Tab-separated table of C-alpha atoms in Angstrom:
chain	number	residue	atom	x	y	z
D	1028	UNK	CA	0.000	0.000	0.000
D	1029	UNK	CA	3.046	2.542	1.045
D	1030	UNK	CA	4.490	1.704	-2.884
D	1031	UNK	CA	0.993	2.294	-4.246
D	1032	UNK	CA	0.475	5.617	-2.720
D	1033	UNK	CA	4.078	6.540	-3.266
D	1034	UNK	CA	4.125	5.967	-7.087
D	1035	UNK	CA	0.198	7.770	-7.228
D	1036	UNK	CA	1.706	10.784	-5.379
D	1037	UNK	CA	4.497	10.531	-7.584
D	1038	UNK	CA	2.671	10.377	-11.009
D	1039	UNK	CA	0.813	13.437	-10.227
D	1040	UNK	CA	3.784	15.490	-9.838
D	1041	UNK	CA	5.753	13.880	-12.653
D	1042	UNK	CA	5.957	17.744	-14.562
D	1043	UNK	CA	6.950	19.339	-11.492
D	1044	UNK	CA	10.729	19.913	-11.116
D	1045	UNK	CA	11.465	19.871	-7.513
D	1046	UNK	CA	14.917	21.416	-7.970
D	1047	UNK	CA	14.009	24.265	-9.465
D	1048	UNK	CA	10.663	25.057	-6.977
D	1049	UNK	CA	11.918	28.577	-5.338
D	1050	UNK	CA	11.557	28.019	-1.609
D	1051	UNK	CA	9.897	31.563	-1.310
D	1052	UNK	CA	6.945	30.209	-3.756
D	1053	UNK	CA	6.110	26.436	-3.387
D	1054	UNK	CA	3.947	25.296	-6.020
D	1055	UNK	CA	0.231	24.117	-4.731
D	1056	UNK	CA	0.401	20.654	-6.377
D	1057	UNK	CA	3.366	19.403	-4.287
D	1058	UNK	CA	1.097	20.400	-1.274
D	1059	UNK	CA	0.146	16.611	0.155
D	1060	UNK	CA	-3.789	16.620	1.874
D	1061	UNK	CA	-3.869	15.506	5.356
D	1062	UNK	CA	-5.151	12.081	4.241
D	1063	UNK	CA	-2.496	11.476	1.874
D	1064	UNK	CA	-0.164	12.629	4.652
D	1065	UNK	CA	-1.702	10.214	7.312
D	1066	UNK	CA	-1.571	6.996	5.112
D	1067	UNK	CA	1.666	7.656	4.025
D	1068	UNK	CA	2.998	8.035	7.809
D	1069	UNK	CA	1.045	4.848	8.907
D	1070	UNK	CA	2.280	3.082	6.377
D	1071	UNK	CA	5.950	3.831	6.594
D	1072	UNK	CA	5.676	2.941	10.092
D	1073	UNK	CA	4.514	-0.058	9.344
D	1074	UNK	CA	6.978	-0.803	7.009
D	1075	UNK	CA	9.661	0.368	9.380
D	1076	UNK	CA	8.568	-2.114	11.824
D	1077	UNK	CA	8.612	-4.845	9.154
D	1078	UNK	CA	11.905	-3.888	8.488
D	1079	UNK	CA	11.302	-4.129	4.754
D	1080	UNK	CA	12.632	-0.398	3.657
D	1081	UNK	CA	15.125	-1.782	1.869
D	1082	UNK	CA	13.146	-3.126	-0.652
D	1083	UNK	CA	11.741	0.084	-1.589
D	1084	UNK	CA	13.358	1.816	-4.645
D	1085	UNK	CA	15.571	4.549	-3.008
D	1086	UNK	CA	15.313	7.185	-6.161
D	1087	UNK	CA	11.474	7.278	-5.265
D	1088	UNK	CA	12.424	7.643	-1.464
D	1089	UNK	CA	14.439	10.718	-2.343
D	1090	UNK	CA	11.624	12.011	-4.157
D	1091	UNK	CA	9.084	11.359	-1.582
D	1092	UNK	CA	11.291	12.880	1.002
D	1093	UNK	CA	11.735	16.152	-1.332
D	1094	UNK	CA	8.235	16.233	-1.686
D	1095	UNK	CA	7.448	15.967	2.365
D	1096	UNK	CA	10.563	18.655	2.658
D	1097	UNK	CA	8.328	21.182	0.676
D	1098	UNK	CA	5.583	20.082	2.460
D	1099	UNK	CA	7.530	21.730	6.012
D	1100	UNK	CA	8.655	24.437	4.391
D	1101	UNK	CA	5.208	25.445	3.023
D	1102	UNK	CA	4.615	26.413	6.865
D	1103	UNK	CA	7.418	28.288	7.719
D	1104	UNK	CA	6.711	31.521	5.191
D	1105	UNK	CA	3.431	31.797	7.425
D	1106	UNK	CA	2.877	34.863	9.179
D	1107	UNK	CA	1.459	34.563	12.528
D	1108	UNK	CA	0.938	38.220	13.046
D	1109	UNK	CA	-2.441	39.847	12.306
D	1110	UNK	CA	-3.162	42.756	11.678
D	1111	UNK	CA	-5.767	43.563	14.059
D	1112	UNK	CA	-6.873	47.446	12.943
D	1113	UNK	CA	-7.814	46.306	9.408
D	1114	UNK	CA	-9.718	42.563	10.105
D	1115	UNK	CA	-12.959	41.955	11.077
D	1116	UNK	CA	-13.067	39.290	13.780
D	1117	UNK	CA	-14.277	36.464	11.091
D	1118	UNK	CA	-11.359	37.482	8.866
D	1119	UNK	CA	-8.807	37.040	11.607
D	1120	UNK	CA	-10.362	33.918	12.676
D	1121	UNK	CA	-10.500	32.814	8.968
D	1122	UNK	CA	-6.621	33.582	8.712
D	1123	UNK	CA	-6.115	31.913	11.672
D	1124	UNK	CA	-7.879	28.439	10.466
D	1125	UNK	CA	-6.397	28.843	7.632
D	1126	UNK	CA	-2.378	28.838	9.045
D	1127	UNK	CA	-3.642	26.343	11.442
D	1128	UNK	CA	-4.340	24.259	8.885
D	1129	UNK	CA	-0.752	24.369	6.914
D	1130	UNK	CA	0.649	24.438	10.076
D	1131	UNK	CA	-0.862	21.065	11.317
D	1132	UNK	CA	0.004	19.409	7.110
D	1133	UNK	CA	3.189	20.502	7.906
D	1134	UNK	CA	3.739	18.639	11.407
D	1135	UNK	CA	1.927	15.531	9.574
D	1136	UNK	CA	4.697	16.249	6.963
D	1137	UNK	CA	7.112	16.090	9.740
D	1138	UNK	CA	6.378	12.532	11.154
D	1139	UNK	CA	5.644	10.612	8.536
């Protein structure tokens, strides 16, 4: 299951060069969903335990890994500061959800 979601994941981003990406501006497609990110973490654990990594192709390992790198770093350009004067309390708490949200991708990101 781990190989099968790999190799979807990395069909769909077969155009995208992940060298040149600019680390200012990651592109949206190399963005993983939380589900995506879950399975992928459960399964490599899994696999970990089996002790089976080895078997896995090690090019597509780098390239997951690159992927789940941009997937952190999409994060980190967040600002955390609002602007209070300017927002209307369901824009801030809009904001808010929203770096929440690429925050908590990012941790999945991080574990899996």
């Amino acid at each position: 299951r781990f190989t099968s979601s790999m190799d979807t994941i990395l069909e769909s981003l077969e155009d995208v060069d992940l060298t040149e990406a600019d680390d200012d501006e990651i592109p949206q497609e190399i963005l993983l969903g939380k589900q995506q990110l879950n399975e992928l973490g459960s399964d490599s654990t899994k696999i970990k335990a089996m002790g089976i990594f080895n078997k896995i192709s090690s090019s597509k390992l780098v390239k997951i890994l690159n992927i789940l790198e941009k997937n952190i770093q999409d994060s980190v350009t967040l600002s955390t500061l609002i602007n209070h004067d300017n927002d209307s309390m369901d824009e801030e708490r809009l904001w808010r959800d929203l770096i929440m949200e690429r925050v908590t991708k990012s941790a999945d990101a991080c574990v899996t």
